[in-house]
N, CA and C of each residue as an Amber inpcrd file, in Angstrom:
protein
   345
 -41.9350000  31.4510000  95.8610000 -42.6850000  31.1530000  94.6550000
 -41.8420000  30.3180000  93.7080000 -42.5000000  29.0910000  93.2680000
 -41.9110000  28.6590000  91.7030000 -42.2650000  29.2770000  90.4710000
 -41.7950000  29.4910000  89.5310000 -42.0670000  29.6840000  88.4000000
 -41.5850000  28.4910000  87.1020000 -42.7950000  28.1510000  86.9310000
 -43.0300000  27.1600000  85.4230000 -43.0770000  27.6420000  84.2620000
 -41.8330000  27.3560000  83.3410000 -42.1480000  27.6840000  82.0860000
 -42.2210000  26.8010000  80.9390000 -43.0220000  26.5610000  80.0290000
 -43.6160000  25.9170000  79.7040000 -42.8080000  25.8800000  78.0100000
 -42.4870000  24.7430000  77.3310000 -42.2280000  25.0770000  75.6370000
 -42.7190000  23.8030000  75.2530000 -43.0700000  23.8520000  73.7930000
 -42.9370000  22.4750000  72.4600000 -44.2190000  22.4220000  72.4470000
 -45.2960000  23.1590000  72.5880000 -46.5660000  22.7780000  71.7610000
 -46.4740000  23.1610000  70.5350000 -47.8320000  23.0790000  69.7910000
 -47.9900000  23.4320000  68.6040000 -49.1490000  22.6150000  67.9220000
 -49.0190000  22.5170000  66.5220000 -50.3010000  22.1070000  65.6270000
 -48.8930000  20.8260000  65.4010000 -49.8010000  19.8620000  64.9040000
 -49.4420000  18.4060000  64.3900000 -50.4520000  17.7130000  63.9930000
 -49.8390000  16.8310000  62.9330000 -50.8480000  16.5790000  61.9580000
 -51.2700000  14.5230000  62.9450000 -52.4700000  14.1320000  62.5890000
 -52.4310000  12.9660000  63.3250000 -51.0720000  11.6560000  62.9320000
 -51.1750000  11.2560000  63.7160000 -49.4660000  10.6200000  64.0600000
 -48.2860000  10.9150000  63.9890000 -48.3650000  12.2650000  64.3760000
 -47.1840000  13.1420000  64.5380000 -46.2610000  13.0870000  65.6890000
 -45.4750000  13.9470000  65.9180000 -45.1960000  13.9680000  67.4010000
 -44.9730000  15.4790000  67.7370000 -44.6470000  15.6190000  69.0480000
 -44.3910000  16.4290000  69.7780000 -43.1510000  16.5470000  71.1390000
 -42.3960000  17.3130000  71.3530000 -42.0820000  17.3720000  73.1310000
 -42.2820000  18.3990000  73.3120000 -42.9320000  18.0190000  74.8670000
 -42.8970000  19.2980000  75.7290000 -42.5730000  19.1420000  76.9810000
 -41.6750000  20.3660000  76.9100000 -40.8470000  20.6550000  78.6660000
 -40.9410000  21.7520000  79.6770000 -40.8040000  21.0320000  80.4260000
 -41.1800000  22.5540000  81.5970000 -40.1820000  22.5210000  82.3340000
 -39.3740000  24.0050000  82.6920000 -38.6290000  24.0810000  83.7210000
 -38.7770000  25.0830000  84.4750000 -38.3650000  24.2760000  85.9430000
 -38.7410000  25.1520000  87.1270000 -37.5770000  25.7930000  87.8690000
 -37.8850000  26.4540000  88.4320000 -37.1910000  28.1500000  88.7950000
 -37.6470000  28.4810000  89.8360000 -37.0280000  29.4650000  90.8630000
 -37.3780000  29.9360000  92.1970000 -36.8630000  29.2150000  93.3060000
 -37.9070000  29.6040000  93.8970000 -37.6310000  29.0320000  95.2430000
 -38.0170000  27.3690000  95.8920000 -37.3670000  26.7730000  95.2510000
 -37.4370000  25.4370000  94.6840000 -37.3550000  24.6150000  96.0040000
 -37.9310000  23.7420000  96.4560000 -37.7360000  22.8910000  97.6050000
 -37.1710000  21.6230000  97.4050000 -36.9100000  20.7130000  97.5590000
 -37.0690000  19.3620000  97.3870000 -38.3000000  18.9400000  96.1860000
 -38.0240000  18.7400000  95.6770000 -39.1020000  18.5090000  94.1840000
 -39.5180000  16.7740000  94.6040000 -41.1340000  16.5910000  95.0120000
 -41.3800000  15.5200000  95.1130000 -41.8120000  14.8610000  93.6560000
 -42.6880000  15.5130000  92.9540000 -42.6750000  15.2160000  91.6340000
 -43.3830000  16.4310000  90.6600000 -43.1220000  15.7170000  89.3530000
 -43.1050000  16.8400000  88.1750000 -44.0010000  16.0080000  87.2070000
 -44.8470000  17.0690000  86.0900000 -45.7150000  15.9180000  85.3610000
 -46.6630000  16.3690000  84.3410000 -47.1670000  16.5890000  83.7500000
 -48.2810000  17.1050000  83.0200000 -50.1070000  16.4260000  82.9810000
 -50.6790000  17.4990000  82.9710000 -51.9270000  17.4020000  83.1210000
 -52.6110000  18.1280000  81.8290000 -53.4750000  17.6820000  81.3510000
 -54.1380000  18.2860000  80.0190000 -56.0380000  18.3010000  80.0530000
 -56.4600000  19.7130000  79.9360000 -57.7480000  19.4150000  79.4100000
 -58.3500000  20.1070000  78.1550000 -59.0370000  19.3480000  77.7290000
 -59.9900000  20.0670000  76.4930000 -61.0360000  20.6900000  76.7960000
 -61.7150000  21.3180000  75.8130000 -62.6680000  22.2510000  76.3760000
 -64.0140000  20.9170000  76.4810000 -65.0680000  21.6530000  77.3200000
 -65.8330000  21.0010000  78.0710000 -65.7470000  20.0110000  78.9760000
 -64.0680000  19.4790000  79.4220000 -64.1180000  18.1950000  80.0990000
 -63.1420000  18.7360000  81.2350000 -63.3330000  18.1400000  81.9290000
 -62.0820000  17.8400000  82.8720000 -60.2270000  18.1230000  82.7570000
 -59.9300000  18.4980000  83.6380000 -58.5150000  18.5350000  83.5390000
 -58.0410000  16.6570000  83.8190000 -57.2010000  16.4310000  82.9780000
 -56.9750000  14.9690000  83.6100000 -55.3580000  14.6820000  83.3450000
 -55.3170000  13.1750000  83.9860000 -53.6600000  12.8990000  84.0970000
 -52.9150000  12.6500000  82.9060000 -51.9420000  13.4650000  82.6740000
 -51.2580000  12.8860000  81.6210000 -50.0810000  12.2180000  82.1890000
 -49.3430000  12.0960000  82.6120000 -48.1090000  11.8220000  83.1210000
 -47.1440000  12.4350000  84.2070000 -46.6070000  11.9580000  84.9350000
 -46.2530000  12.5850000  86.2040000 -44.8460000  11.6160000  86.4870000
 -43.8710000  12.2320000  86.7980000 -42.4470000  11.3730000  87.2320000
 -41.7570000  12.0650000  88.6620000 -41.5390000  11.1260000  89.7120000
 -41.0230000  11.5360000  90.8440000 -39.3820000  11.8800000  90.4650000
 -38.9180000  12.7550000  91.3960000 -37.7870000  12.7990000  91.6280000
 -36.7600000  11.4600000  91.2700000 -37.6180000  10.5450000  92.1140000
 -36.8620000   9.1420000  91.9620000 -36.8200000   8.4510000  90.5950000
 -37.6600000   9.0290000  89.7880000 -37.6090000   8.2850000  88.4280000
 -39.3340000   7.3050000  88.4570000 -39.7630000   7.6330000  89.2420000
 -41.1960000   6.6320000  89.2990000 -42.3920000   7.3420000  88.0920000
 -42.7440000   6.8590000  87.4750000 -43.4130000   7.2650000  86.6800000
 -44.7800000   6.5300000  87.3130000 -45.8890000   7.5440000  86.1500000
 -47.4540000   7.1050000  86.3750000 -48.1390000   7.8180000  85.0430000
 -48.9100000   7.1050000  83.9940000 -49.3820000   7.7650000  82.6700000
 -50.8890000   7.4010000  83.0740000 -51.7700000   8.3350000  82.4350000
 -52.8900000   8.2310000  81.9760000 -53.2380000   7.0820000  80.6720000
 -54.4670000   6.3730000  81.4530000 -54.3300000   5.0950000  80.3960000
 -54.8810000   5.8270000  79.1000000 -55.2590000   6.4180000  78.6350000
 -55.3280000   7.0630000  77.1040000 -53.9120000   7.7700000  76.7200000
 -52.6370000   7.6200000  77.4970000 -51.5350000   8.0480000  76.8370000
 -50.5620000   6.6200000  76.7850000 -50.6340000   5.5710000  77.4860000
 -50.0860000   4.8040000  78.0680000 -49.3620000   3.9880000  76.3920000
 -47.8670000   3.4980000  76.0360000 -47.6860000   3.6230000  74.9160000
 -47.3240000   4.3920000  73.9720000 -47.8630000   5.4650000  74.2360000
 -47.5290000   6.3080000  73.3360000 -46.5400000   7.4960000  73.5190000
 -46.9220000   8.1440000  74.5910000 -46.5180000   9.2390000  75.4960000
 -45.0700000   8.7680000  76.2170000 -44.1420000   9.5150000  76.5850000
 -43.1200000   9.1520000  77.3170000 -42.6240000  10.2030000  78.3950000
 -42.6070000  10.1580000  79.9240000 -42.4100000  11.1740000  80.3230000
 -40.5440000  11.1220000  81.4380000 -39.7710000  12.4760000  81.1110000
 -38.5320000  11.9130000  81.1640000 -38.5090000  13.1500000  82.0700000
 -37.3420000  13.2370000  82.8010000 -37.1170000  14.6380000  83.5510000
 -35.0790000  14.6730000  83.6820000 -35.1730000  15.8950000  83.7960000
 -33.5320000  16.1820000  84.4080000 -33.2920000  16.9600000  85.8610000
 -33.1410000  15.9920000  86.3970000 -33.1110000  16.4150000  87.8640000
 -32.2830000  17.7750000  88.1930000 -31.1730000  17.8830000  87.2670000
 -30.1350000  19.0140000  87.6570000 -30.9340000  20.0280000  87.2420000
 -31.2100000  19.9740000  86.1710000 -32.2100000  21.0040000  85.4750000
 -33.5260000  21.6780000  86.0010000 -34.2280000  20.5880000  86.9590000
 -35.2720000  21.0990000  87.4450000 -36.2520000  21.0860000  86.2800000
 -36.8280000  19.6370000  85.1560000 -37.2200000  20.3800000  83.7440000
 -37.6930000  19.2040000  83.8240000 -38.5280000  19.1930000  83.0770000
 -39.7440000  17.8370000  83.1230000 -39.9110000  17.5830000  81.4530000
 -40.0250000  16.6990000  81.3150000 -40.4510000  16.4730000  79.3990000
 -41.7190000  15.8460000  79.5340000 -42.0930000  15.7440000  78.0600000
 -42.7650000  14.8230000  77.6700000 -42.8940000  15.1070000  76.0820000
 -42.5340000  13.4000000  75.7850000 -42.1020000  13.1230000  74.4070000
 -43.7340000  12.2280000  73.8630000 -44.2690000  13.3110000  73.2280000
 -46.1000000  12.6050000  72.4300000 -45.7630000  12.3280000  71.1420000
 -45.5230000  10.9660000  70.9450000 -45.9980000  10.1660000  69.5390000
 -47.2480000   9.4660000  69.2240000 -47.0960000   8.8470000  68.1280000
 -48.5940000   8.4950000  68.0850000 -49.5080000   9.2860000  67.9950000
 -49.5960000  10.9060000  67.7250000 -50.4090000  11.8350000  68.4340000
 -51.8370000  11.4900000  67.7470000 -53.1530000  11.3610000  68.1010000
 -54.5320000  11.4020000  67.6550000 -55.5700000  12.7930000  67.8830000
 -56.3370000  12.7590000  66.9980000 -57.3490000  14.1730000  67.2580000
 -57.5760000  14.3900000  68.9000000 -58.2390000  13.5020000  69.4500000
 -58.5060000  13.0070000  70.5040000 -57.2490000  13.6660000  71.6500000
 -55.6760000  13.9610000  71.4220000 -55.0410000  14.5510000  72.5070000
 -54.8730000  15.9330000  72.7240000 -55.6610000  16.3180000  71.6930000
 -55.9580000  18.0440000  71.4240000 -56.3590000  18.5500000  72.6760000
 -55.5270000  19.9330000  73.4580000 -55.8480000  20.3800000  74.8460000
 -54.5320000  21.0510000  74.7970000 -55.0530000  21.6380000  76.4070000
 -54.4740000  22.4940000  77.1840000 -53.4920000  21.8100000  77.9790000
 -52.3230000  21.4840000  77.6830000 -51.4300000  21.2820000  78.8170000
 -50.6460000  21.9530000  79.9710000 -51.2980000  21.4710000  80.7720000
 -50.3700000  21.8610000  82.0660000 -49.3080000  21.5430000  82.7070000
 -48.1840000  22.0200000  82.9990000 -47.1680000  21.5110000  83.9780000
 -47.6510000  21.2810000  85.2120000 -47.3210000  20.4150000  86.2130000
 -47.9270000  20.3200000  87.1660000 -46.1980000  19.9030000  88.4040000
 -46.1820000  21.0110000  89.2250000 -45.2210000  20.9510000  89.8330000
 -45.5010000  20.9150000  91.3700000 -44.8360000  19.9570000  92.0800000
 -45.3130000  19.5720000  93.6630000 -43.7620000  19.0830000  94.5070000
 -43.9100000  19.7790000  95.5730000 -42.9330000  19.2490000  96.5960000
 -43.6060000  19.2730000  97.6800000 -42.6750000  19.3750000  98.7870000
 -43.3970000  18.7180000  99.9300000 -44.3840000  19.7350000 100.5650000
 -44.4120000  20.6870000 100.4590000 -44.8670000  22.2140000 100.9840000
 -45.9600000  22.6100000  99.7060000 -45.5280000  22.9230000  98.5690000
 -46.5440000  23.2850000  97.7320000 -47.1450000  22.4980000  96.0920000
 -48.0310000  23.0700000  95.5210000 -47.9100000  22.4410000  94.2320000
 -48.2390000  23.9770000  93.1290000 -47.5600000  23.8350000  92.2400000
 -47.7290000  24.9790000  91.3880000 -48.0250000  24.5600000  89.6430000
 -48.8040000  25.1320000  89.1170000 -49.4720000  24.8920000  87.9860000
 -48.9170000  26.0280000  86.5120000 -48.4410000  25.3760000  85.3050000
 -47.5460000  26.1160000  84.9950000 -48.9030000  26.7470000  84.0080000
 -48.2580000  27.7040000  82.8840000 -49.6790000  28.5530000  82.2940000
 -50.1910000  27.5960000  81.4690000 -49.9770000  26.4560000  80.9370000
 -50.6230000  25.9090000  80.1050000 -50.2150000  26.3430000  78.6720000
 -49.9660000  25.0890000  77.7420000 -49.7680000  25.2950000  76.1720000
 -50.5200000  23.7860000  75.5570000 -50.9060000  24.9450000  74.2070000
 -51.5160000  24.4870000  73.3770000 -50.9190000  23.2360000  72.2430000
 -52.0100000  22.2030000  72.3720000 -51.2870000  21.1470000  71.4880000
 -52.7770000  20.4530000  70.7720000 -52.2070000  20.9030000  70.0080000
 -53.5660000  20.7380000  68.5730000 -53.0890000  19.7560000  67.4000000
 -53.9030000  18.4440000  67.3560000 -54.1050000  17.9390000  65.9270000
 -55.0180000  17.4800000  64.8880000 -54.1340000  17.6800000  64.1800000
 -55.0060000  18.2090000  63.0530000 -54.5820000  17.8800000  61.8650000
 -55.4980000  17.5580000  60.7310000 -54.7330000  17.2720000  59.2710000
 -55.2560000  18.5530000  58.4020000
């Protein structure tokens, strides 16, 4: 089993910022990639950002600009640095953790803005 733990949500006011990091634990394989996924209520879970092992990144074009997603390989810990923040990125974020064998989904934190 992995275990994802999740920090840095919170309330922010619009054009604020935020980070949030996840680090992983257990029985860890080869980490193909690490990343976050976010949904709001009534919609879809969708992509926020995702970075391979190798450093390859991939953003959701409603974060693209704004959002920055960084990781520490030794660490096993994934970031993501949200500026710019708008009403509109209010949700549930997920860690989203995958290697070659499994993918594991961390509990999700809250990131709310708001004036």
């Amino acid at each position: 089993q992995v275990q994802l733990v999740e920090s840095g949500g919170g309330l922010v006011q619009p054009g604020g910022s935020l980070r949030l990091s996840c680090a992983a634990s257990g029985r860890i394989v080869s980490i193909n990639s690490m990343g976050w996924y976010r949904q709001a209520p009534g919609k879809e879970r969708e992509l926020v950002a995702t970075i391979t092992s190798g450093g390859g990144t991939n953003y959701g074009d409603s974060v693209k600009g704004r959002f920055t997603i960084s990781n520490d390989n030794a660490k096993n810990t994934v970031y993501l640095q949200m500026n710019s923040l708008k009403p509109e990125d209010k949700a549930v974020y997920y860690c989203d953790y995958r290697d070659f064998v499994s993918r594991y989904w961390g509990q999700g934190t809250q990131v709310t803005v708001s004036s």
